[in-house]
Tab-separated table of C-alpha atoms and ligand atoms in Angstrom:
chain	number	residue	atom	x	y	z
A	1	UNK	CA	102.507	72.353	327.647
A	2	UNK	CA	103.013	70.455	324.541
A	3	UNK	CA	102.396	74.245	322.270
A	4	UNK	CA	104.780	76.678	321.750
A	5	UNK	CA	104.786	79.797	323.642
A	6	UNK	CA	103.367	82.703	321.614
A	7	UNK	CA	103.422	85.344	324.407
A	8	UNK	CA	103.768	85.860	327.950
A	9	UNK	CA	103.071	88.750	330.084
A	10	UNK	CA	102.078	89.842	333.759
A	11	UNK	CA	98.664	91.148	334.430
A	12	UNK	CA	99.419	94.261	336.885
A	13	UNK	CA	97.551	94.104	340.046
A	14	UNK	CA	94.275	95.524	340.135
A	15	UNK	CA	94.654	96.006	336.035
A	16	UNK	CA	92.741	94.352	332.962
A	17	UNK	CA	94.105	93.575	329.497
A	18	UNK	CA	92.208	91.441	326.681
A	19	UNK	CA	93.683	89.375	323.937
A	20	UNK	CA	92.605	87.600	320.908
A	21	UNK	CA	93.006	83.381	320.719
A	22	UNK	CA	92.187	81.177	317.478
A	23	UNK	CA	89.885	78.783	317.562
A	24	UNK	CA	91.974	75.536	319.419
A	25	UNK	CA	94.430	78.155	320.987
A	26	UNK	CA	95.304	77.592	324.790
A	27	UNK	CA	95.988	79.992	327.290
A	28	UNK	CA	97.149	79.465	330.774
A	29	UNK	CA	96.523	82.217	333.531
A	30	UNK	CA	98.795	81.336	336.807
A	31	UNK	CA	97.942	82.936	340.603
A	32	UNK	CA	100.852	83.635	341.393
A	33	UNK	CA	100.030	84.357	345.068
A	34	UNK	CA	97.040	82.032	345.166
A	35	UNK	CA	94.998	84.952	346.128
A	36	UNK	CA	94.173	86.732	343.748
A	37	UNK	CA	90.459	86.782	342.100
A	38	UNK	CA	90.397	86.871	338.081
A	39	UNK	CA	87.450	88.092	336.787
A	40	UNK	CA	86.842	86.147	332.837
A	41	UNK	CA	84.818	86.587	330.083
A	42	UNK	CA	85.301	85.718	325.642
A	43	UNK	CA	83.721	87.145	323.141
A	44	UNK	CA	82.917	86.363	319.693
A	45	UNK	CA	84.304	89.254	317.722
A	46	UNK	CA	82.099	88.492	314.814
A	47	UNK	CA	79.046	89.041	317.288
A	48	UNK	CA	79.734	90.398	320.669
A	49	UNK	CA	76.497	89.751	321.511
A	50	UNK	CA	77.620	86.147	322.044
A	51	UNK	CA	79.820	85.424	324.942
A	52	UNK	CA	80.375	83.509	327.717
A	53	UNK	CA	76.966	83.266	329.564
A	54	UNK	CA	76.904	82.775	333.175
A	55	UNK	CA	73.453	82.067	333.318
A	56	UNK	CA	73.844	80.076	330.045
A	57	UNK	CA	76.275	78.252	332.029
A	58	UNK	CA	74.513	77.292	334.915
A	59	UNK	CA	70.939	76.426	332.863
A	60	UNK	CA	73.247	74.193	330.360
A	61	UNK	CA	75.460	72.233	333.144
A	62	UNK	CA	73.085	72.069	336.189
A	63	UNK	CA	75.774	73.781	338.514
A	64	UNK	CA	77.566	76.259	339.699
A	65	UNK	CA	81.256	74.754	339.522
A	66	UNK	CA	83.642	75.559	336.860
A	67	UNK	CA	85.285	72.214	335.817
A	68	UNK	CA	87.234	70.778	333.187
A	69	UNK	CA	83.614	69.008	332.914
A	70	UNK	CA	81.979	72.164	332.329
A	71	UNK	CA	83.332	74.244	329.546
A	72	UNK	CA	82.391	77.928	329.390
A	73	UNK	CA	79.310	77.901	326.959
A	74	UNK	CA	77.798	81.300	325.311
A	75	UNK	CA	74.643	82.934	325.468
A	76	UNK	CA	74.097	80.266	322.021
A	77	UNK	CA	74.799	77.571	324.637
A	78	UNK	CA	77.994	76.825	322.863
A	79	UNK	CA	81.058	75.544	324.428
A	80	UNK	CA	82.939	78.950	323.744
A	81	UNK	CA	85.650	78.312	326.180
A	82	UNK	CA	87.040	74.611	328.062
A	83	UNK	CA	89.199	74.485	331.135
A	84	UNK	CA	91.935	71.512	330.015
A	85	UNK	CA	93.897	71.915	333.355
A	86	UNK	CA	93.116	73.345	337.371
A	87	UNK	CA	95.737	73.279	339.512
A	88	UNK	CA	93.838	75.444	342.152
A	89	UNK	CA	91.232	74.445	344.320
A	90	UNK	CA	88.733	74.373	342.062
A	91	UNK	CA	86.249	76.934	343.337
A	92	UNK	CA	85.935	79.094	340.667
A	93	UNK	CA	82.433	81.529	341.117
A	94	UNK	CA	79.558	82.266	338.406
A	95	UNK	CA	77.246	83.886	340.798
A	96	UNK	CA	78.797	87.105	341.704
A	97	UNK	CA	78.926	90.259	339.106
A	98	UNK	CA	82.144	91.954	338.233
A	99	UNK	CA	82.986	94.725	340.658
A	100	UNK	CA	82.039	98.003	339.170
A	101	UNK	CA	81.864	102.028	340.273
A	102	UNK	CA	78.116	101.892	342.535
A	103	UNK	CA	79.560	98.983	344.724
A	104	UNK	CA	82.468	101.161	345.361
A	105	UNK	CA	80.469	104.119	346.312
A	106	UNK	CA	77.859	102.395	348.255
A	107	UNK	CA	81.472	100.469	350.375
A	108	UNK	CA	82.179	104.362	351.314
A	109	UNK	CA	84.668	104.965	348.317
A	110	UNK	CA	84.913	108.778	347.704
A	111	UNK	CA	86.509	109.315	344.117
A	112	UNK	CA	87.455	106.813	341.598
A	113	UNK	CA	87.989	103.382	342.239
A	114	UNK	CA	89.686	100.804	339.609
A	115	UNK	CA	86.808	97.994	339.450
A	116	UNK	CA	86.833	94.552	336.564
A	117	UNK	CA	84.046	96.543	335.055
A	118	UNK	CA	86.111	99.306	333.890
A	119	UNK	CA	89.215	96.767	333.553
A	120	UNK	CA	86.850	94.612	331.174
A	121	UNK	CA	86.553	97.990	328.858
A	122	UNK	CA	89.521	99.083	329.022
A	123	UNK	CA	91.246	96.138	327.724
A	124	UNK	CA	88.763	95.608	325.379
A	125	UNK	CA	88.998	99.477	324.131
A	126	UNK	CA	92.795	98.698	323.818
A	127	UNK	CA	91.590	96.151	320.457
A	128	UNK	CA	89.337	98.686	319.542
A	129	UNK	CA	85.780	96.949	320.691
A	130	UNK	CA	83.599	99.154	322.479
A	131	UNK	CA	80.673	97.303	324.259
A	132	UNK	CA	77.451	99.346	325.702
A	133	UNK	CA	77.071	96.545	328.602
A	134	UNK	CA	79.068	94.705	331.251
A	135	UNK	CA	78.360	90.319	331.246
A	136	UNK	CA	78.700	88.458	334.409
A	137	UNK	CA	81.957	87.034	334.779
A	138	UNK	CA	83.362	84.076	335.467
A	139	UNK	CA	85.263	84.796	338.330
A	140	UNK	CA	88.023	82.359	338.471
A	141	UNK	CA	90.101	81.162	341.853
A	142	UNK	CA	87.367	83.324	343.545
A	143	UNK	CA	84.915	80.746	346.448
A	144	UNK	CA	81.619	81.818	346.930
A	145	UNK	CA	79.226	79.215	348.501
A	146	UNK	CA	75.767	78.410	348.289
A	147	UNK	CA	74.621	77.793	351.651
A	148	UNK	CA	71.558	75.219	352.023
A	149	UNK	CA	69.118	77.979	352.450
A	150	UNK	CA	70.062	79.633	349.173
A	151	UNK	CA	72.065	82.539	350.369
A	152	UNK	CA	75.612	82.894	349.573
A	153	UNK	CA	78.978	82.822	351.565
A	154	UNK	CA	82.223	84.954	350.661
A	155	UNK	CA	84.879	82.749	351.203
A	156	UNK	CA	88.662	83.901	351.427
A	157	UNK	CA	90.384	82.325	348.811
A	158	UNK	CA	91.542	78.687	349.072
A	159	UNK	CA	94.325	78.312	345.852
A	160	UNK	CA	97.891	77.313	346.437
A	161	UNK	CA	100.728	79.825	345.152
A	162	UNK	CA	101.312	78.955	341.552
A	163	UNK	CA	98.083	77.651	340.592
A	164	UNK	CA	96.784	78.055	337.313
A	165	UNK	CA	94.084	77.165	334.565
A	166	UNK	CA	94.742	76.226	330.897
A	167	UNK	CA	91.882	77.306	328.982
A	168	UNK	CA	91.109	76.348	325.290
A	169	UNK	CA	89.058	78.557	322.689
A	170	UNK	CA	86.552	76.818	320.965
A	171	UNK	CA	85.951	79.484	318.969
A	172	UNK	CA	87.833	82.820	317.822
A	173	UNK	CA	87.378	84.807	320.383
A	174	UNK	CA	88.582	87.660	322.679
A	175	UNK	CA	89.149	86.811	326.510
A	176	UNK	CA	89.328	89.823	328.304
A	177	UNK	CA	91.118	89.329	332.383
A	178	UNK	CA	90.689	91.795	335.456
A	179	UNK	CA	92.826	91.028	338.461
A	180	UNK	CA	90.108	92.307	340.651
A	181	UNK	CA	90.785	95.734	342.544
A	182	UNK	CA	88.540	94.915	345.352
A	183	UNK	CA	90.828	96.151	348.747
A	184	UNK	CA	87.496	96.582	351.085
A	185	UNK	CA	86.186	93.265	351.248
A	186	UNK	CA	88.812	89.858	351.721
A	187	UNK	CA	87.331	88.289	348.410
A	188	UNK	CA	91.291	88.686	347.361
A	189	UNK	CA	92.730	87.779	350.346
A	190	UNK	CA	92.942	88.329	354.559
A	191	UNK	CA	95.219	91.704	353.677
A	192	UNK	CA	92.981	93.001	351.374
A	193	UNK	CA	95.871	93.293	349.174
A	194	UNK	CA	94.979	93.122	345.182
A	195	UNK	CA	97.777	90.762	343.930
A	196	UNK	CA	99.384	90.430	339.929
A	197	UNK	CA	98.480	87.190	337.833
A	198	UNK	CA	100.601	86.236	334.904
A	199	UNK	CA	99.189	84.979	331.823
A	200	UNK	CA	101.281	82.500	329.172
A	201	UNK	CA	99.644	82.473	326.059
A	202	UNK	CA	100.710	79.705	323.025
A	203	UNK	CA	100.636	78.635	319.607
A	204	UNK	CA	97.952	76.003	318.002
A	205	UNK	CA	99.829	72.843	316.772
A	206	UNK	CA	101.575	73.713	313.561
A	207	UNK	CA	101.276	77.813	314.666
A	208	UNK	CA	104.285	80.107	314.324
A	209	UNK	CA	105.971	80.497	317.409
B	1	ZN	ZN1	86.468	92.919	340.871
C-alpha cells in the first residue's frame, strides 16, 4: 500500500466493530485463516437510510459476484464502496442475510447466541448510531452458489491463509465488520470453528499518519 497506516487492529472471532473512512480512504480486511466469513455493510452517516444495497447491487451490475468490477453501490445506486484489490478466491456472497437470533433458535440454540446482526449494532452503538433495521450484507470470502435451477449451494470456504480485500470509500461513510459466529453450519469452515480477521486501516494521500 502506497498510504500510510492510520490504524490497525484484530477483529476478535465471532465479534463486530465499525469504523468511520473519508471519502477516498482505503481499508484492507485480511483472513487470516482463509476461513473465516466477514459479514460488510457502509453507511452514509448523513443518511443511514443509504447504504450498501444488496439488491441495489445485483439490479445495478447484473450479478451476483463481488469484483473489483463491481463496486458496492447504495440503495441511491451509488458506488458507495470499490474493491481495489482480492487476493482470495473471489467468491464473495450477496444472497445470504446476516446471521441473526431466530436462525439460531430455529438450529436448536437454547440461550443467547453472538450472530453479525447483533455484531452489526453493536459496533455501530459503539459510534453512537442506533439503527431500527438490519441490511443484507455483503458477506465477503463467504461461497454460496447458484445452482442452474435457482436454488443455492453452501460452499465451505475456498480463500488461501492471508487473503485480503482493499476496499475504497467513495463516500464518508461507516463500514461496520462481523466475523461471523456461525459454529453449527461449515459456512466458516469444516471445524465449525469461528476464526479472527484483522483489519489495517490508512491515511488518504496527504492525510496525517
Ligand atoms: Zn453470521
Amino acid at each position: 500500500m502506497d498510504y500510510p497506516l492510520e490504524n490497525s487492529f484484530v477483529l476478535p472471532a465471532g465479534t463486530g466493530k465499525a469504523v468511520r473512512l473519508k471519502a477516498g480512504q482505503r481499508l484492507k480486511l485480511t483472513n487470516p485463516h482463509g476461513t473465516q466469513a466477514i459479514d460488510f455493510w457502509a453507511f452514509v452517516e448523513r443518511d443511514l437510510y443509504e447504504f450498501t444495497s444488496m439488491d441495489n447491487f445485483r439490479s445495478f451490475h447484473s450479478t451476483v459476484h463481488v469484483t473489483k468490477e463491481t463496486a458496492l453501490v447504495s440503495t441511491r445506486r451509488r458506488p458507495l464502496v470499490s474493491i481495489i484489490e482480492d487476493t482470495s478466491s473471489g467468491k464473495h456472497d450477496t444472497l445470504l442475510c446476516a446471521c441473526n437470533a431466530d436462525i439460531y433458535r430455529q438450529l436448536g440454540v437454547e440461550g443467547y447466541h453472538r450472530s453479525c446482526s447483533d455484531n452489526l449494532h453493536e459496533g455501530l452503538a459503539e459510534l453512537g448510531i442506533a439503527l431500527p433495521f438490519t441490511p443484507a450484507p455483503a458477506n465477503f470470502f463467504m461461497c454460496v452458489a447458484v445452482r442452474a435451477d435457482g436454488s443455492l449451494d453452501r460452499l465451505l470456504p475456498a480463500s488461501k491463509p492471508g487473503s485480503y480485500l482493499v476496499l475504497q470509500a467513495e463516500d464518508d461513510v461507516v463500514m461496520a465488520f462481523s466475523c461471523c459466529p456461525q459454529d453449527i453450519t461449515p459456512i466458516n469452515g469444516e471445524d465449525r470453528t469461528p476464526r479472527d480477521c484483522r483489519i489495517d486501516i490508512f491515511s488518504t494521500v496527504g492525510g496525517g499518519a
